[in-house]
Amino acid sequence: VAEEVTALVPLYGNKRENTLHADRLVAAASCLSATEMLQSGAVDELEEQLAKRCGRRYAVAVNSCTDALAITLRALGIGTGDEVLVSDYTFVASASAVARAGARPVFVDVEADGLMDLSRAEAACTSRTRALVIVDLLGAMHDPRDVEELARRHGLWVVEDAAQALGARYAGRPAGSVGEASCLSFDPTKHLSAPGSGGMLLTDDPDTAERARMLRYHGRDKAGLYAMVGYNSQMSTFSATMLLLKLDDLDRWQHTRMVVAQRYLDAFEGSIRVVSGSRDPALEHAWQKFVVASDERDKLAAYLADHGVQSRKLYSPALHAHPVFAGYIAADAALSRATRLAETCLSLPIHAFLDDDEVTRVIEAVLRGAPG
Ligand SMILES: Cc1ncc(COP(=O)(O)O)c(C=O)c1O
């Protein structure tokens, strides 16, 4: 393991984290002798802690952020005949959740930093538009007031896809606190990662929380009757126990990622375009990803691989170009910025388990491998 670790700068930190904190895996495993494997007290405790961290009243733990998004939309009553605005440049789940709820995803172009262009969102509103899925891409956030004002003007629900942004803040507002409901991911590539899949939805509305709790387990109500068609999307006691053990490290890990990001930002200035730059001073970025853009992205990726640096093309092609969404794309859809990002973006290693020398290796490889 040690040899592999020194040879390759890994894109994600989860393997190193699990090696360094193997004691946690052992400690959490003790919960496996308890009788409640699912939805136990550990899950309740995790819900409470994350609701508090994000400034929300209610939290509902589920099996993934993908499920959290679909359950949220259904809990808000979104379905057939409704349109939901969603960014064209994001992970597939932000949009497939809309289709799963029976509604139509309407793809909106993005700005240079990959966040949804809110003026385009406004222009795309019709009488059928019911909601906006706002993605905190790469760990950045919009100014929540801009999003909520847009929603108010058009009578839309806002669902915040905060899968990448736990720990980010905008003018003191935490990611996870924007709109009617927010969705978190604990997948192994995220900075609060479960031993498997995991997610959570957060809301201040008791009815939305109650419907979400029913939907997560087959639509069962408090009387034990199945009142609507739901899912089986529970969180395991083991996952919740592991996640609780990691909560104390979140702020320290975020600080480490910020230090790495600052080194990259300083080193790349004037040499290569950074997509995940801080949009304005009010934003505290979660730095879930550090993304650069290059016209010769594939060559750069190959150069990095040859020099022991893992990287990944990000969301390529843009969502509107995937077959699953073919039926939803308007002939006049203007999505050129998302298309361009999809053709040029490359995600570099950023996590709390990189050492200084590795960051230097990434910087040197990028500067040597970037054309021009
Ligand atoms: C922006 C975004 N939304 C949703 C998801 C889905 O999360 P999960 O893997 O927990 O279903 C991800 C995860 O990769 C994501 O990055």
Short mmCIF file of C-alpha atoms in Angstrom, two decimals, residues 53-256:
data_model
loop_
_atom_site.label_atom_id
_atom_site.label_comp_id
_atom_site.label_asym_id
_atom_site.label_seq_id
_atom_site.Cartn_x
_atom_site.Cartn_y
_atom_site.Cartn_z
CA ARG A 53 -24.62 22.03 11.22
CA CYS A 54 -26.65 23.24 8.23
CA GLY A 55 -29.09 25.36 10.26
CA ARG A 56 -32.15 23.24 9.40
CA ARG A 57 -35.01 22.00 11.57
CA TYR A 58 -35.38 18.51 10.06
CA ALA A 59 -33.11 15.94 8.45
CA VAL A 60 -34.04 12.63 6.83
CA ALA A 61 -31.20 10.17 6.20
CA VAL A 62 -31.54 8.05 3.07
CA ASN A 63 -29.40 5.72 1.01
CA SER A 64 -27.93 8.29 -1.44
CA CYS A 65 -28.17 11.89 -2.55
CA THR A 66 -29.74 10.53 -5.74
CA ASP A 67 -32.62 9.18 -3.63
CA ALA A 68 -32.69 12.32 -1.47
CA LEU A 69 -33.29 14.45 -4.59
CA ALA A 70 -36.03 12.20 -5.98
CA ILE A 71 -37.71 11.87 -2.58
CA THR A 72 -37.54 15.64 -2.02
CA LEU A 73 -39.18 16.40 -5.35
CA ARG A 74 -41.93 13.89 -4.68
CA ALA A 75 -42.38 15.14 -1.10
CA LEU A 76 -42.90 18.63 -2.55
CA GLY A 77 -45.60 17.25 -4.82
CA ILE A 78 -43.69 17.60 -8.10
CA GLY A 79 -44.79 15.15 -10.77
CA THR A 80 -46.31 14.66 -14.21
CA GLY A 81 -46.80 17.82 -16.24
CA ASP A 82 -44.37 19.86 -14.12
CA GLU A 83 -41.12 21.41 -15.33
CA VAL A 84 -38.06 21.66 -13.14
CA LEU A 85 -35.06 23.83 -13.99
CA VAL A 86 -31.71 22.10 -13.63
CA SER A 87 -28.15 22.87 -14.64
CA ASP A 88 -26.81 21.27 -17.82
CA TYR A 89 -23.40 20.86 -16.24
CA THR A 90 -23.64 18.60 -13.20
CA PHE A 91 -23.75 14.96 -12.15
CA VAL A 92 -26.57 13.02 -13.82
CA ALA A 93 -28.50 12.58 -10.56
CA SER A 94 -29.39 16.29 -10.33
CA ALA A 95 -31.52 15.86 -13.46
CA SER A 96 -32.49 12.17 -13.41
CA ALA A 97 -34.19 12.78 -10.04
CA VAL A 98 -36.57 15.13 -11.85
CA ALA A 99 -37.43 12.50 -14.44
CA ARG A 100 -37.81 9.87 -11.70
CA ALA A 101 -40.38 12.11 -10.03
CA GLY A 102 -42.29 12.10 -13.34
CA ALA A 103 -41.51 15.74 -14.20
CA ARG A 104 -39.61 17.27 -17.09
CA PRO A 105 -36.03 18.48 -16.52
CA VAL A 106 -35.43 21.79 -18.32
CA PHE A 107 -31.71 22.23 -18.84
CA VAL A 108 -30.19 25.64 -18.13
CA ASP A 109 -26.76 26.84 -19.22
CA VAL A 110 -24.08 27.73 -16.69
CA GLU A 111 -21.60 30.51 -16.00
CA ALA A 112 -17.83 30.23 -16.38
CA ASP A 113 -17.49 28.63 -12.95
CA GLY A 114 -20.04 25.92 -13.76
CA LEU A 115 -22.83 27.28 -11.55
CA MET A 116 -26.25 27.77 -13.14
CA ASP A 117 -26.72 31.08 -14.96
CA LEU A 118 -29.68 32.50 -13.04
CA SER A 119 -30.65 34.92 -15.80
CA ARG A 120 -30.99 31.94 -18.16
CA ALA A 121 -33.00 30.13 -15.49
CA GLU A 122 -35.35 33.08 -15.26
CA ALA A 123 -35.75 33.19 -19.03
CA ALA A 124 -36.61 29.46 -19.07
CA CYS A 125 -39.55 29.79 -16.65
CA THR A 126 -42.98 28.91 -18.05
CA SER A 127 -46.40 28.48 -16.47
CA ARG A 128 -45.48 24.81 -15.89
CA THR A 129 -42.21 25.50 -14.03
CA ARG A 130 -42.61 24.38 -10.43
CA ALA A 131 -39.09 24.04 -9.06
CA LEU A 132 -35.43 24.79 -9.45
CA VAL A 133 -32.68 22.30 -8.58
CA ILE A 134 -29.75 24.49 -7.69
CA VAL A 135 -26.42 22.66 -7.64
CA ASP A 136 -23.54 23.82 -5.42
CA LEU A 137 -21.09 22.65 -8.04
CA LEU A 138 -17.54 21.67 -7.05
CA GLY A 139 -18.18 23.03 -3.54
CA ALA A 140 -19.18 26.59 -4.54
CA MET A 141 -22.53 28.28 -3.96
CA HIS A 142 -24.62 31.02 -5.49
CA ASP A 143 -25.63 33.91 -3.30
CA PRO A 144 -28.68 32.20 -1.70
CA ARG A 145 -30.62 35.49 -1.78
CA ASP A 146 -30.38 35.60 -5.61
CA VAL A 147 -31.72 32.05 -5.86
CA GLU A 148 -34.53 32.59 -3.38
CA GLU A 149 -35.58 35.90 -4.94
CA LEU A 150 -35.74 34.30 -8.39
CA ALA A 151 -37.85 31.52 -6.91
CA ARG A 152 -40.17 33.99 -5.19
CA ARG A 153 -40.70 35.97 -8.43
CA HIS A 154 -41.82 32.82 -10.24
CA GLY A 155 -43.42 30.87 -7.39
CA LEU A 156 -40.90 28.01 -7.54
CA TRP A 157 -39.69 25.53 -4.95
CA VAL A 158 -35.92 25.55 -4.56
CA VAL A 159 -34.19 22.21 -4.04
CA GLU A 160 -30.50 22.64 -3.23
CA ASP A 161 -28.27 19.85 -4.52
CA ALA A 162 -25.52 20.28 -1.92
CA ALA A 163 -23.91 16.89 -2.64
CA GLN A 164 -20.54 18.56 -3.18
CA ALA A 165 -20.78 21.42 -0.75
CA LEU A 166 -21.11 20.36 2.88
CA GLY A 167 -18.98 22.94 4.75
CA ALA A 168 -19.35 25.74 2.19
CA ARG A 169 -20.91 29.04 3.27
CA TYR A 170 -22.10 32.12 1.48
CA ALA A 171 -22.09 35.27 3.62
CA GLY A 172 -22.39 32.98 6.63
CA ARG A 173 -25.27 30.89 5.15
CA PRO A 174 -24.24 27.22 5.15
CA ALA A 175 -24.66 24.96 2.16
CA GLY A 176 -27.60 22.77 3.04
CA SER A 177 -29.73 25.71 4.18
CA VAL A 178 -30.93 27.05 0.82
CA GLY A 179 -34.52 26.76 -0.40
CA GLU A 180 -37.29 24.40 0.69
CA ALA A 181 -34.96 21.41 0.96
CA SER A 182 -31.32 20.52 0.49
CA CYS A 183 -29.73 17.19 -0.36
CA LEU A 184 -26.37 15.86 0.84
CA SER A 185 -24.25 12.96 -0.40
CA PHE A 186 -21.99 10.71 1.66
CA ASP A 187 -20.74 8.69 -1.30
CA PRO A 188 -17.10 7.53 -1.05
CA THR A 189 -15.78 10.43 -3.17
CA LYS A 190 -17.34 13.07 -0.94
CA HIS A 191 -15.53 14.67 1.97
CA LEU A 192 -17.94 13.16 4.50
CA SER A 193 -18.01 9.66 3.14
CA ALA A 194 -19.91 6.59 4.27
CA PRO A 195 -18.65 3.04 3.85
CA GLY A 196 -20.90 2.78 0.77
CA SER A 197 -23.69 4.99 -0.47
CA GLY A 198 -25.49 7.48 1.74
CA GLY A 199 -27.44 10.72 1.57
CA MET A 200 -29.72 13.04 3.50
CA LEU A 201 -32.36 15.62 2.88
CA LEU A 202 -32.71 18.69 5.04
CA THR A 203 -35.71 20.99 5.34
CA ASP A 204 -37.42 23.43 7.69
CA ASP A 205 -40.90 22.27 6.73
CA PRO A 206 -42.44 19.58 8.98
CA ASP A 207 -44.80 18.27 6.27
CA THR A 208 -42.01 17.86 3.72
CA ALA A 209 -39.92 16.05 6.34
CA GLU A 210 -42.83 13.79 7.25
CA ARG A 211 -43.60 12.90 3.62
CA ALA A 212 -39.90 12.27 3.00
CA ARG A 213 -39.77 9.90 5.99
CA MET A 214 -42.73 8.00 4.57
CA LEU A 215 -41.25 7.88 1.06
CA ARG A 216 -37.93 6.54 2.33
CA TYR A 217 -39.69 3.43 3.57
CA HIS A 218 -42.40 2.34 1.12
CA GLY A 219 -44.73 5.25 1.85
CA ARG A 220 -45.58 3.86 5.28
CA ASP A 221 -47.41 6.24 7.60
CA LYS A 222 -47.30 6.46 11.39
CA ALA A 223 -50.23 4.06 11.66
CA GLY A 224 -48.24 1.45 9.71
CA LEU A 225 -50.33 1.78 6.55
CA TYR A 226 -48.72 2.14 3.12
CA ALA A 227 -50.19 5.42 2.02
CA MET A 228 -48.16 6.07 -1.16
CA VAL A 229 -45.72 4.29 -3.42
CA GLY A 230 -42.32 4.84 -1.86
CA TYR A 231 -38.79 3.50 -1.89
CA ASN A 232 -36.60 1.40 0.33
CA SER A 233 -33.92 3.98 0.97
CA GLN A 234 -32.82 3.56 4.53
CA MET A 235 -29.42 4.30 6.04
CA SER A 236 -27.55 1.51 7.79
CA THR A 237 -26.55 1.82 11.42
CA PHE A 238 -22.98 1.07 10.36
CA SER A 239 -22.91 3.99 7.90
CA ALA A 240 -24.42 6.39 10.41
CA THR A 241 -21.96 5.29 13.10
CA MET A 242 -19.01 5.82 10.75
CA LEU A 243 -20.29 9.21 9.64
CA LEU A 244 -20.77 10.34 13.26
CA LEU A 245 -17.17 9.39 14.03
CA LYS A 246 -15.96 11.63 11.19
CA LEU A 247 -17.95 14.75 11.99
CA ASP A 248 -15.31 16.21 14.30
CA ASP A 249 -12.75 16.14 11.48
CA LEU A 250 -14.86 17.96 8.90
CA ASP A 251 -13.68 21.50 9.63
CA ARG A 252 -10.01 20.47 9.85
CA TRP A 253 -10.27 18.57 6.55
CA GLN A 254 -11.94 21.53 4.91
CA HIS A 255 -9.10 23.78 6.10
CA THR A 256 -6.55 21.37 4.61
#
